[in-house]
Structures are given as C-alpha cells and as structure tokens.
mmCIF file with all atom_site columns, C-alpha atoms in Angstrom:
data_model
loop_
_atom_site.group_PDB
_atom_site.id
_atom_site.type_symbol
_atom_site.label_atom_id
_atom_site.label_alt_id
_atom_site.label_comp_id
_atom_site.label_asym_id
_atom_site.label_entity_id
_atom_site.label_seq_id
_atom_site.pdbx_PDB_ins_code
_atom_site.Cartn_x
_atom_site.Cartn_y
_atom_site.Cartn_z
_atom_site.occupancy
_atom_site.B_iso_or_equiv
_atom_site.pdbx_formal_charge
_atom_site.auth_seq_id
_atom_site.auth_comp_id
_atom_site.auth_asym_id
_atom_site.auth_atom_id
_atom_site.pdbx_PDB_model_num
ATOM 1   C CA . MET A 1 1   ? -0.031  -0.061 -0.019  1.00 0.00 ? 97  MET A CA 1
ATOM 2   C CA . SER A 1 2   ? 1.158   3.642  -0.731  1.00 0.00 ? 98  SER A CA 1
ATOM 3   C CA . THR A 1 3   ? 2.637   5.610  2.088   1.00 0.00 ? 99  THR A CA 1
ATOM 4   C CA . GLN A 1 4   ? 1.703   8.937  0.582   1.00 0.00 ? 100 GLN A CA 1
ATOM 5   C CA . PRO A 1 5   ? -0.396  11.499 2.626   1.00 0.00 ? 101 PRO A CA 1
ATOM 6   C CA . PRO A 1 6   ? -4.099  10.729 2.318   1.00 0.00 ? 102 PRO A CA 1
ATOM 7   C CA . LEU A 1 7   ? -4.902  13.925 0.389   1.00 0.00 ? 103 LEU A CA 1
ATOM 8   C CA . LEU A 1 8   ? -2.023  13.337 -2.148  1.00 0.00 ? 104 LEU A CA 1
ATOM 9   C CA . LEU A 1 9   ? -2.955  9.791  -2.400  1.00 0.00 ? 105 LEU A CA 1
ATOM 10  C CA . ALA A 1 10  ? -6.673  10.720 -3.292  1.00 0.00 ? 106 ALA A CA 1
ATOM 11  C CA . LEU A 1 11  ? -5.370  13.200 -6.009  1.00 0.00 ? 107 LEU A CA 1
ATOM 12  C CA . ASP A 1 12  ? -3.055  10.553 -7.318  1.00 0.00 ? 108 ASP A CA 1
ATOM 13  C CA . LEU A 1 13  ? -6.118  8.078  -7.710  1.00 0.00 ? 109 LEU A CA 1
ATOM 14  C CA . VAL A 1 14  ? -8.119  10.828 -9.284  1.00 0.00 ? 110 VAL A CA 1
ATOM 15  C CA . GLY A 1 15  ? -5.460  11.374 -11.630 1.00 0.00 ? 111 GLY A CA 1
ATOM 16  C CA . THR A 1 16  ? -5.122  7.829  -12.401 1.00 0.00 ? 112 THR A CA 1
ATOM 17  C CA . PHE A 1 17  ? -8.741  7.400  -13.252 1.00 0.00 ? 113 PHE A CA 1
ATOM 18  C CA . ALA A 1 18  ? -8.783  10.657 -15.360 1.00 0.00 ? 114 ALA A CA 1
ATOM 19  C CA . PHE A 1 19  ? -5.887  9.597  -17.470 1.00 0.00 ? 115 PHE A CA 1
ATOM 20  C CA . GLY A 1 20  ? -7.422  6.221  -18.073 1.00 0.00 ? 116 GLY A CA 1
ATOM 21  C CA . LEU A 1 21  ? -10.666 7.877  -19.172 1.00 0.00 ? 117 LEU A CA 1
ATOM 22  C CA . ASN A 1 22  ? -8.968  10.609 -21.315 1.00 0.00 ? 118 ASN A CA 1
ATOM 23  C CA . GLY A 1 23  ? -6.541  8.249  -22.775 1.00 0.00 ? 119 GLY A CA 1
ATOM 24  C CA . ALA A 1 24  ? -9.351  6.059  -23.983 1.00 0.00 ? 120 ALA A CA 1
ATOM 25  C CA . LEU A 1 25  ? -11.391 8.846  -25.306 1.00 0.00 ? 121 LEU A CA 1
ATOM 26  C CA . THR A 1 26  ? -8.383  10.051 -27.323 1.00 0.00 ? 122 THR A CA 1
ATOM 27  C CA . ALA A 1 27  ? -7.965  6.596  -28.745 1.00 0.00 ? 123 ALA A CA 1
ATOM 28  C CA . ILE A 1 28  ? -11.670 6.378  -29.565 1.00 0.00 ? 124 ILE A CA 1
ATOM 29  C CA . ARG A 1 29  ? -11.533 9.746  -31.482 1.00 0.00 ? 125 ARG A CA 1
ATOM 30  C CA . ALA A 1 30  ? -8.390  8.870  -33.437 1.00 0.00 ? 126 ALA A CA 1
ATOM 31  C CA . THR A 1 31  ? -8.901  5.126  -34.361 1.00 0.00 ? 127 THR A CA 1
ATOM 32  C CA . ARG A 1 32  ? -11.402 2.486  -34.982 1.00 0.00 ? 128 ARG A CA 1
ATOM 33  C CA . LEU A 1 33  ? -10.285 0.278  -32.129 1.00 0.00 ? 129 LEU A CA 1
ATOM 34  C CA . ASP A 1 34  ? -12.337 -2.437 -30.345 1.00 0.00 ? 130 ASP A CA 1
ATOM 35  C CA . VAL A 1 35  ? -12.796 -2.660 -26.739 1.00 0.00 ? 131 VAL A CA 1
ATOM 36  C CA . VAL A 1 36  ? -9.390  -4.360 -26.126 1.00 0.00 ? 132 VAL A CA 1
ATOM 37  C CA . GLY A 1 37  ? -7.468  -1.658 -27.984 1.00 0.00 ? 133 GLY A CA 1
ATOM 38  C CA . VAL A 1 38  ? -9.392  1.170  -26.366 1.00 0.00 ? 134 VAL A CA 1
ATOM 39  C CA . VAL A 1 39  ? -8.997  -0.108 -22.872 1.00 0.00 ? 135 VAL A CA 1
ATOM 40  C CA . THR A 1 40  ? -5.258  -1.088 -23.453 1.00 0.00 ? 136 THR A CA 1
ATOM 41  C CA . LEU A 1 41  ? -4.545  2.527  -24.684 1.00 0.00 ? 137 LEU A CA 1
ATOM 42  C CA . GLY A 1 42  ? -6.442  4.037  -21.854 1.00 0.00 ? 138 GLY A CA 1
ATOM 43  C CA . MET A 1 43  ? -4.462  1.984  -19.213 1.00 0.00 ? 139 MET A CA 1
ATOM 44  C CA . MET A 1 44  ? -1.227  2.772  -20.807 1.00 0.00 ? 140 MET A CA 1
ATOM 45  C CA . THR A 1 45  ? -2.048  6.496  -20.531 1.00 0.00 ? 141 THR A CA 1
ATOM 46  C CA . ALA A 1 46  ? -2.807  6.283  -16.961 1.00 0.00 ? 142 ALA A CA 1
ATOM 47  C CA . LEU A 1 47  ? 0.023   3.747  -15.903 1.00 0.00 ? 143 LEU A CA 1
ATOM 48  C CA . GLY A 1 48  ? 2.665   4.008  -18.468 1.00 0.00 ? 144 GLY A CA 1
ATOM 49  C CA . GLY A 1 49  ? 4.633   7.049  -17.047 1.00 0.00 ? 145 GLY A CA 1
ATOM 50  C CA . GLY A 1 50  ? 4.852   5.553  -13.635 1.00 0.00 ? 146 GLY A CA 1
ATOM 51  C CA . VAL A 1 51  ? 5.841   2.121  -14.863 1.00 0.00 ? 147 VAL A CA 1
ATOM 52  C CA . ILE A 1 52  ? 8.802   3.795  -16.934 1.00 0.00 ? 148 ILE A CA 1
ATOM 53  C CA . ARG A 1 53  ? 9.924   5.844  -13.884 1.00 0.00 ? 149 ARG A CA 1
ATOM 54  C CA . ASP A 1 54  ? 9.885   2.761  -11.694 1.00 0.00 ? 150 ASP A CA 1
ATOM 55  C CA . ILE A 1 55  ? 11.893  0.618  -13.932 1.00 0.00 ? 151 ILE A CA 1
ATOM 56  C CA . LEU A 1 56  ? 14.463  3.418  -14.562 1.00 0.00 ? 152 LEU A CA 1
ATOM 57  C CA . ILE A 1 57  ? 14.982  3.940  -10.872 1.00 0.00 ? 153 ILE A CA 1
ATOM 58  C CA . GLY A 1 58  ? 15.080  0.208  -10.098 1.00 0.00 ? 154 GLY A CA 1
ATOM 59  C CA . SER A 1 59  ? 11.708  0.132  -8.168  1.00 0.00 ? 155 SER A CA 1
ATOM 60  C CA . VAL A 1 60  ? 10.465  -3.249 -9.123  1.00 0.00 ? 156 VAL A CA 1
ATOM 61  C CA . PRO A 1 61  ? 7.886   -4.479 -9.418  1.00 0.00 ? 157 PRO A CA 1
ATOM 62  C CA . PRO A 1 62  ? 6.513   -1.098 -10.441 1.00 0.00 ? 158 PRO A CA 1
ATOM 63  C CA . ALA A 1 63  ? 3.923   0.363  -7.962  1.00 0.00 ? 159 ALA A CA 1
ATOM 64  C CA . THR A 1 64  ? 1.178   -0.080 -10.422 1.00 0.00 ? 160 THR A CA 1
ATOM 65  C CA . PHE A 1 65  ? 1.604   -3.987 -9.968  1.00 0.00 ? 161 PHE A CA 1
ATOM 66  C CA . GLN A 1 66  ? 1.703   -3.779 -6.175  1.00 0.00 ? 162 GLN A CA 1
ATOM 67  C CA . ASP A 1 67  ? -1.042  -1.458 -5.418  1.00 0.00 ? 163 ASP A CA 1
ATOM 68  C CA . TRP A 1 68  ? -4.223  -2.942 -7.271  1.00 0.00 ? 164 TRP A CA 1
ATOM 69  C CA . TYR A 1 69  ? -6.370  0.064  -7.000  1.00 0.00 ? 165 TYR A CA 1
ATOM 70  C CA . TYR A 1 70  ? -4.146  2.068  -9.475  1.00 0.00 ? 166 TYR A CA 1
ATOM 71  C CA . PHE A 1 71  ? -4.845  -0.800 -12.077 1.00 0.00 ? 167 PHE A CA 1
ATOM 72  C CA . ALA A 1 72  ? -8.579  -1.022 -11.164 1.00 0.00 ? 168 ALA A CA 1
ATOM 73  C CA . LEU A 1 73  ? -9.078  2.769  -11.556 1.00 0.00 ? 169 LEU A CA 1
ATOM 74  C CA . ALA A 1 74  ? -7.260  2.991  -14.876 1.00 0.00 ? 170 ALA A CA 1
ATOM 75  C CA . LEU A 1 75  ? -9.365  0.050  -16.197 1.00 0.00 ? 171 LEU A CA 1
ATOM 76  C CA . ALA A 1 76  ? -12.596 1.786  -14.894 1.00 0.00 ? 172 ALA A CA 1
ATOM 77  C CA . GLY A 1 77  ? -11.726 4.959  -16.502 1.00 0.00 ? 173 GLY A CA 1
ATOM 78  C CA . ALA A 1 78  ? -11.012 3.251  -19.836 1.00 0.00 ? 174 ALA A CA 1
ATOM 79  C CA . LEU A 1 79  ? -14.215 1.027  -19.638 1.00 0.00 ? 175 LEU A CA 1
ATOM 80  C CA . ILE A 1 80  ? -16.349 4.181  -19.037 1.00 0.00 ? 176 ILE A CA 1
ATOM 81  C CA . ALA A 1 81  ? -14.757 5.895  -21.874 1.00 0.00 ? 177 ALA A CA 1
ATOM 82  C CA . PHE A 1 82  ? -15.563 2.988  -24.251 1.00 0.00 ? 178 PHE A CA 1
ATOM 83  C CA . ALA A 1 83  ? -19.104 2.618  -22.995 1.00 0.00 ? 179 ALA A CA 1
ATOM 84  C CA . LEU A 1 84  ? -20.114 6.336  -22.810 1.00 0.00 ? 180 LEU A CA 1
ATOM 85  C CA . GLY A 1 85  ? -17.740 7.981  -25.120 1.00 0.00 ? 181 GLY A CA 1
ATOM 86  C CA . HIS A 1 86  ? -20.554 9.221  -27.386 1.00 0.00 ? 182 HIS A CA 1
ATOM 87  C CA . TRP A 1 87  ? -21.968 11.134 -24.372 1.00 0.00 ? 183 TRP A CA 1
ATOM 88  C CA . LEU A 1 88  ? -18.666 12.190 -22.561 1.00 0.00 ? 184 LEU A CA 1
ATOM 89  C CA . HIS A 1 89  ? -17.838 14.631 -25.133 1.00 0.00 ? 185 HIS A CA 1
ATOM 90  C CA . ARG A 1 90  ? -20.288 17.006 -23.533 1.00 0.00 ? 186 ARG A CA 1
ATOM 91  C CA . LEU A 1 91  ? -18.000 16.792 -20.367 1.00 0.00 ? 187 LEU A CA 1
ATOM 92  C CA . GLU A 1 92  ? -14.800 17.861 -22.060 1.00 0.00 ? 188 GLU A CA 1
ATOM 93  C CA . MET A 1 93  ? -13.953 20.675 -19.786 1.00 0.00 ? 189 MET A CA 1
ATOM 94  C CA . PRO A 1 94  ? -14.465 18.649 -16.487 1.00 0.00 ? 190 PRO A CA 1
ATOM 95  C CA . ILE A 1 95  ? -12.507 15.789 -18.039 1.00 0.00 ? 191 ILE A CA 1
ATOM 96  C CA . THR A 1 96  ? -9.650  18.242 -18.884 1.00 0.00 ? 192 THR A CA 1
ATOM 97  C CA . VAL A 1 97  ? -9.665  19.571 -15.303 1.00 0.00 ? 193 VAL A CA 1
ATOM 98  C CA . LEU A 1 98  ? -9.429  16.073 -13.928 1.00 0.00 ? 194 LEU A CA 1
ATOM 99  C CA . ASP A 1 99  ? -6.517  15.349 -16.382 1.00 0.00 ? 195 ASP A CA 1
ATOM 100 C CA . ALA A 1 100 ? -4.731  18.490 -15.265 1.00 0.00 ? 196 ALA A CA 1
ATOM 101 C CA . VAL A 1 101 ? -4.973  17.255 -11.724 1.00 0.00 ? 197 VAL A CA 1
ATOM 102 C CA . GLY A 1 102 ? -3.384  14.025 -12.744 1.00 0.00 ? 198 GLY A CA 1
ATOM 103 C CA . LEU A 1 103 ? -0.622  15.729 -14.658 1.00 0.00 ? 199 LEU A CA 1
ATOM 104 C CA . SER A 1 104 ? 0.168   18.002 -11.583 1.00 0.00 ? 200 SER A CA 1
ATOM 105 C CA . VAL A 1 105 ? 0.217   15.230 -8.944  1.00 0.00 ? 201 VAL A CA 1
ATOM 106 C CA . PHE A 1 106 ? 2.138   12.640 -11.203 1.00 0.00 ? 202 PHE A CA 1
ATOM 107 C CA . ALA A 1 107 ? 4.787   15.161 -11.847 1.00 0.00 ? 203 ALA A CA 1
ATOM 108 C CA . VAL A 1 108 ? 5.306   15.933 -8.123  1.00 0.00 ? 204 VAL A CA 1
ATOM 109 C CA . ILE A 1 109 ? 5.091   12.177 -7.003  1.00 0.00 ? 205 ILE A CA 1
ATOM 110 C CA . GLY A 1 110 ? 7.438   11.179 -9.763  1.00 0.00 ? 206 GLY A CA 1
ATOM 111 C CA . ALA A 1 111 ? 10.162  13.760 -8.911  1.00 0.00 ? 207 ALA A CA 1
ATOM 112 C CA . SER A 1 112 ? 9.993   12.984 -5.095  1.00 0.00 ? 208 SER A CA 1
ATOM 113 C CA . LYS A 1 113 ? 10.236  9.220  -5.701  1.00 0.00 ? 209 LYS A CA 1
ATOM 114 C CA . ALA A 1 114 ? 13.246  9.820  -7.958  1.00 0.00 ? 210 ALA A CA 1
ATOM 115 C CA . ILE A 1 115 ? 14.943  11.810 -5.097  1.00 0.00 ? 211 ILE A CA 1
ATOM 116 C CA . GLU A 1 116 ? 13.920  9.191  -2.623  1.00 0.00 ? 212 GLU A CA 1
ATOM 117 C CA . TYR A 1 117 ? 15.834  6.599  -4.724  1.00 0.00 ? 213 TYR A CA 1
ATOM 118 C CA . GLY A 1 118 ? 18.918  8.679  -4.794  1.00 0.00 ? 214 GLY A CA 1
ATOM 119 C CA . LEU A 1 119 ? 18.905  10.458 -8.184  1.00 0.00 ? 215 LEU A CA 1
ATOM 120 C CA . GLY A 1 120 ? 20.169  14.024 -8.484  1.00 0.00 ? 216 GLY A CA 1
ATOM 121 C CA . ALA A 1 121 ? 18.072  17.139 -9.168  1.00 0.00 ? 217 ALA A CA 1
ATOM 122 C CA . GLY A 1 122 ? 18.157  16.970 -12.983 1.00 0.00 ? 218 GLY A CA 1
ATOM 123 C CA . PRO A 1 123 ? 17.207  13.364 -13.463 1.00 0.00 ? 219 PRO A CA 1
ATOM 124 C CA . ALA A 1 124 ? 14.560  13.813 -10.861 1.00 0.00 ? 220 ALA A CA 1
ATOM 125 C CA . VAL A 1 125 ? 13.004  16.657 -12.743 1.00 0.00 ? 221 VAL A CA 1
ATOM 126 C CA . LEU A 1 126 ? 13.041  14.494 -15.838 1.00 0.00 ? 222 LEU A CA 1
ATOM 127 C CA . LEU A 1 127 ? 11.562  11.552 -14.264 1.00 0.00 ? 223 LEU A CA 1
ATOM 128 C CA . GLY A 1 128 ? 8.779   13.817 -12.829 1.00 0.00 ? 224 GLY A CA 1
ATOM 129 C CA . VAL A 1 129 ? 7.912   14.876 -16.346 1.00 0.00 ? 225 VAL A CA 1
ATOM 130 C CA . ILE A 1 130 ? 8.201   11.345 -17.682 1.00 0.00 ? 226 ILE A CA 1
ATOM 131 C CA . THR A 1 131 ? 5.658   10.205 -14.860 1.00 0.00 ? 227 THR A CA 1
ATOM 132 C CA . ALA A 1 132 ? 3.333   12.926 -15.927 1.00 0.00 ? 228 ALA A CA 1
ATOM 133 C CA . VAL A 1 133 ? 3.458   12.715 -19.887 1.00 0.00 ? 229 VAL A CA 1
ATOM 134 C CA . GLY A 1 134 ? 5.026   9.224  -20.469 1.00 0.00 ? 230 GLY A CA 1
ATOM 135 C CA . GLY A 1 135 ? 1.733   7.439  -20.735 1.00 0.00 ? 231 GLY A CA 1
ATOM 136 C CA . GLY A 1 136 ? 0.117   9.727  -23.202 1.00 0.00 ? 232 GLY A CA 1
ATOM 137 C CA . THR A 1 137 ? 3.189   9.755  -25.271 1.00 0.00 ? 233 THR A CA 1
ATOM 138 C CA . ILE A 1 138 ? 3.070   5.959  -25.469 1.00 0.00 ? 234 ILE A CA 1
ATOM 139 C CA . ARG A 1 139 ? -0.523  6.143  -26.462 1.00 0.00 ? 235 ARG A CA 1
ATOM 140 C CA . ASP A 1 140 ? -0.042  8.682  -29.180 1.00 0.00 ? 236 ASP A CA 1
ATOM 141 C CA . LEU A 1 141 ? 2.778   6.750  -30.721 1.00 0.00 ? 237 LEU A CA 1
ATOM 142 C CA . MET A 1 142 ? 0.688   3.589  -30.782 1.00 0.00 ? 238 MET A CA 1
ATOM 143 C CA . ILE A 1 143 ? -2.078  5.227  -32.784 1.00 0.00 ? 239 ILE A CA 1
ATOM 144 C CA . GLY A 1 144 ? 0.329   6.756  -35.071 1.00 0.00 ? 240 GLY A CA 1
ATOM 145 C CA . GLN A 1 145 ? 0.329   10.458 -33.992 1.00 0.00 ? 241 GLN A CA 1
ATOM 146 C CA . VAL A 1 146 ? 3.158   12.703 -33.136 1.00 0.00 ? 242 VAL A CA 1
ATOM 147 C CA . PRO A 1 147 ? 2.702   12.897 -29.218 1.00 0.00 ? 243 PRO A CA 1
ATOM 148 C CA . THR A 1 148 ? 0.628   15.936 -28.201 1.00 0.00 ? 244 THR A CA 1
ATOM 149 C CA . VAL A 1 149 ? 3.264   16.797 -25.668 1.00 0.00 ? 245 VAL A CA 1
ATOM 150 C CA . LEU A 1 150 ? 5.661   17.507 -28.493 1.00 0.00 ? 246 LEU A CA 1
ATOM 151 C CA . ARG A 1 151 ? 3.435   19.478 -30.770 1.00 0.00 ? 247 ARG A CA 1
ATOM 152 C CA . SER A 1 152 ? 0.696   21.407 -28.941 1.00 0.00 ? 248 SER A CA 1
ATOM 153 C CA . GLU A 1 153 ? -0.407  22.902 -25.777 1.00 0.00 ? 249 GLU A CA 1
ATOM 154 C CA . LEU A 1 154 ? 1.275   23.733 -22.347 1.00 0.00 ? 250 LEU A CA 1
ATOM 155 C CA . TYR A 1 155 ? 1.591   20.221 -21.119 1.00 0.00 ? 251 TYR A CA 1
ATOM 156 C CA . ALA A 1 156 ? 5.116   19.194 -20.460 1.00 0.00 ? 252 ALA A CA 1
ATOM 157 C CA . ILE A 1 157 ? 6.153   22.632 -19.376 1.00 0.00 ? 253 ILE A CA 1
ATOM 158 C CA . PRO A 1 158 ? 3.804   22.769 -16.206 1.00 0.00 ? 254 PRO A CA 1
ATOM 159 C CA . ALA A 1 159 ? 4.755   19.207 -15.315 1.00 0.00 ? 255 ALA A CA 1
ATOM 160 C CA . MET A 1 160 ? 8.551   20.440 -15.432 1.00 0.00 ? 256 MET A CA 1
ATOM 161 C CA . VAL A 1 161 ? 7.833   23.443 -13.272 1.00 0.00 ? 257 VAL A CA 1
ATOM 162 C CA . ALA A 1 162 ? 5.899   21.200 -10.709 1.00 0.00 ? 258 ALA A CA 1
ATOM 163 C CA . ALA A 1 163 ? 8.879   18.590 -10.745 1.00 0.00 ? 259 ALA A CA 1
ATOM 164 C CA . THR A 1 164 ? 11.359  21.491 -10.421 1.00 0.00 ? 260 THR A CA 1
ATOM 165 C CA . LEU A 1 165 ? 9.538   23.086 -7.471  1.00 0.00 ? 261 LEU A CA 1
ATOM 166 C CA . THR A 1 166 ? 9.245   19.527 -5.807  1.00 0.00 ? 262 THR A CA 1
ATOM 167 C CA . VAL A 1 167 ? 13.194  18.865 -6.149  1.00 0.00 ? 263 VAL A CA 1
ATOM 168 C CA . ALA A 1 168 ? 13.776  22.461 -4.943  1.00 0.00 ? 264 ALA A CA 1
ATOM 169 C CA . ALA A 1 169 ? 11.648  21.803 -1.888  1.00 0.00 ? 265 ALA A CA 1
ATOM 170 C CA . LEU A 1 170 ? 13.462  18.489 -1.128  1.00 0.00 ? 266 LEU A CA 1
ATOM 171 C CA . GLY A 1 171 ? 16.707  20.147 -1.547  1.00 0.00 ? 267 GLY A CA 1
ATOM 172 C CA . LEU A 1 172 ? 15.732  22.868 1.009   1.00 0.00 ? 268 LEU A CA 1
ATOM 173 C CA . GLU A 1 173 ? 14.291  20.195 3.318   1.00 0.00 ? 269 GLU A CA 1
ATOM 174 C CA . ILE A 1 174 ? 10.933  21.848 3.314   1.00 0.00 ? 270 ILE A CA 1
ATOM 175 C CA . TYR A 1 175 ? 9.103   19.214 1.498   1.00 0.00 ? 271 TYR A CA 1
ATOM 176 C CA . GLY A 1 176 ? 5.922   17.966 2.960   1.00 0.00 ? 272 GLY A CA 1
ATOM 177 C CA . LEU A 1 177 ? 2.180   17.755 1.979   1.00 0.00 ? 273 LEU A CA 1
ATOM 178 C CA . GLY A 1 178 ? 1.889   21.621 1.744   1.00 0.00 ? 274 GLY A CA 1
ATOM 179 C CA . ALA A 1 179 ? 4.891   21.977 -0.446  1.00 0.00 ? 275 ALA A CA 1
ATOM 180 C CA . ALA A 1 180 ? 3.701   19.115 -2.636  1.00 0.00 ? 276 ALA A CA 1
ATOM 181 C CA . LEU A 1 181 ? 0.271   20.518 -3.028  1.00 0.00 ? 277 LEU A CA 1
ATOM 182 C CA . ALA A 1 182 ? 1.661   23.958 -3.842  1.00 0.00 ? 278 ALA A CA 1
ATOM 183 C CA . ALA A 1 183 ? 4.017   22.587 -6.610  1.00 0.00 ? 279 ALA A CA 1
ATOM 184 C CA . ALA A 1 184 ? 0.852   20.671 -7.928  1.00 0.00 ? 280 ALA A CA 1
ATOM 185 C CA . ALA A 1 185 ? -1.317  23.808 -7.883  1.00 0.00 ? 281 ALA A CA 1
ATOM 186 C CA . VAL A 1 186 ? 1.270   25.744 -9.812  1.00 0.00 ? 282 VAL A CA 1
ATOM 187 C CA . CYS A 1 187 ? 1.386   23.045 -12.395 1.00 0.00 ? 283 CYS A CA 1
ATOM 188 C CA . PHE A 1 188 ? -2.469  22.912 -12.543 1.00 0.00 ? 284 PHE A CA 1
ATOM 189 C CA . VAL A 1 189 ? -2.904  26.712 -12.825 1.00 0.00 ? 285 VAL A CA 1
ATOM 190 C CA . ILE A 1 190 ? -0.333  26.843 -15.780 1.00 0.00 ? 286 ILE A CA 1
ATOM 191 C CA . ARG A 1 191 ? -1.943  23.979 -17.544 1.00 0.00 ? 287 ARG A CA 1
ATOM 192 C CA . MET A 1 192 ? -5.505  25.524 -17.171 1.00 0.00 ? 288 MET A CA 1
ATOM 193 C CA . LEU A 1 193 ? -4.377  28.939 -18.287 1.00 0.00 ? 289 LEU A CA 1
ATOM 194 C CA . GLY A 1 194 ? -2.897  27.245 -21.348 1.00 0.00 ? 290 GLY A CA 1
ATOM 195 C CA . VAL A 1 195 ? -6.281  25.487 -22.025 1.00 0.00 ? 291 VAL A CA 1
ATOM 196 C CA . ARG A 1 196 ? -8.330  28.702 -21.363 1.00 0.00 ? 292 ARG A CA 1
ATOM 197 C CA . PHE A 1 197 ? -6.286  30.936 -23.611 1.00 0.00 ? 293 PHE A CA 1
ATOM 198 C CA . GLY A 1 198 ? -5.048  28.460 -26.173 1.00 0.00 ? 294 GLY A CA 1
ATOM 199 C CA . LEU A 1 199 ? -1.419  28.935 -25.257 1.00 0.00 ? 295 LEU A CA 1
ATOM 200 C CA . ASN A 1 200 ? 1.342   26.743 -26.725 1.00 0.00 ? 296 ASN A CA 1
ATOM 201 C CA . ALA A 1 201 ? 5.019   26.347 -26.140 1.00 0.00 ? 297 ALA A CA 1
ATOM 202 C CA . PRO A 1 202 ? 7.245   28.442 -28.389 1.00 0.00 ? 298 PRO A CA 1
ATOM 203 C CA . ARG A 1 203 ? 7.727   27.142 -31.909 1.00 0.00 ? 299 ARG A CA 1
ATOM 204 C CA . PRO A 1 204 ? 10.824  27.655 -34.250 1.00 0.00 ? 300 PRO A CA 1
ATOM 205 C CA . PRO A 1 205 ? 10.719  31.080 -36.085 1.00 0.00 ? 301 PRO A CA 1
ATOM 206 C CA . GLY A 1 206 ? 9.135   30.912 -39.509 1.00 0.00 ? 302 GLY A CA 1
ATOM 207 C CA . SER A 1 207 ? 7.560   27.457 -38.976 1.00 0.00 ? 303 SER A CA 1
ATOM 208 C CA . ALA A 1 208 ? 4.321   26.612 -40.589 1.00 0.00 ? 304 ALA A CA 1
ATOM 209 C CA . ALA A 1 209 ? 2.560   26.132 -37.274 1.00 0.00 ? 305 ALA A CA 1
ATOM 210 C CA . GLN A 1 210 ? 3.684   29.565 -36.131 1.00 0.00 ? 306 GLN A CA 1
ATOM 211 C CA . ARG A 1 211 ? 2.520   31.200 -39.289 1.00 0.00 ? 307 ARG A CA 1
ATOM 212 C CA . ARG A 1 212 ? -0.933  29.824 -38.684 1.00 0.00 ? 308 ARG A CA 1
#
C-alpha cells in the first residue's frame, strides 16, 4: 500500500482514473479500435509513465503492480470511456480539469520518488515529467500520432515546473504535504491557463505552425 499522505494519495488516484478516461477517449476519437484496444491504450495512458519511472529507478515490480487500486481505476476509466464515449464529449472541460489534476500530482510524485531513490536534481525533474506525460506519449505513438506533448499545448512545461519546485523543496528540506500541493497547484494553474487561452510552447521562427 502507498505511504503517501491521504490527500495526495486521493489526488493521485483521481489522476489515474482521469488519465485512463481521457486516454481511452483520445484513442476512440483517433482510431477504430475495439474494446481491447481502447482499454489497453487508456490504461497505458494512466499507468505508463509511472511504470517507466519505476523501471528506470529500479523500483520493481512497479507500484502499479503492487497496489491493485491503480490498475482498477485505470481500467474503470477506460471502460467508462468505451461505453459512454458518445456522451462524454459534452463533459470535455471537467475531464480536462481532472486530467490537469493527474498531470500535476504525477509530476510531483514522480520527482519526489526519484529523489527518494538517490537520483540528482536533473534526473529527478526529468523523471517527474516522464511520470506525468509518459503514458500519453506511448498512447499517441501507438495510434500513429506525433505525441501531443511535442506539438501543442502547455503540457510538459507545467509538469517540469512542478517537478522542479518539488526537487527544490526537497533540497531545502521543506518538502511535505503543503509543498507538494503547492507545486501541484502551480502546475495545475499553468495547464488550465494554457487551455483557457489556447497557449502553446514556443515554436521555431518561421515554422508553418507559427505562421498559422
């Protein structure tokens, strides 16, 4: 069982469910997959980043395979998306909000776990970002798309900010539930501002995307 503070654990679980739901909905919109394909991609979105992180830091078997509720929530989110995908498009903003919660908490937890396993600041920040965006990247590659995190929206940048704040708090020995929630909140706000105002990361000068 996880040793995270109850509130952080609850947000982690909400994020897992939301990633499973959103990942499966993305797969449905982009492909003609059956239930196995949709559920598989939804679960990869929810769990993939954490699995990559745990393998890289030597925490095996990954937490996903030790705590059954992560697996169950990812599965539930994917199945709900499969069954109700035609209706859930009406709830795009609430789902985006939940997805932003997951992004924020995953980045914080990923970075703190990397530091716990003895990694330096740079690798810990990187693993925080991988935890947050790795699953979605795997999903996009499997459906033949350039990963969203590489081409549009403020997604990886907020995760990097949250991971950096987490590593800084750990380095200053002020990390705790409050610091973790503050780092996650900063990520959440940046992400939602990007959604609200259609903000994107800078693109190369003169690129086709920039001209549009």
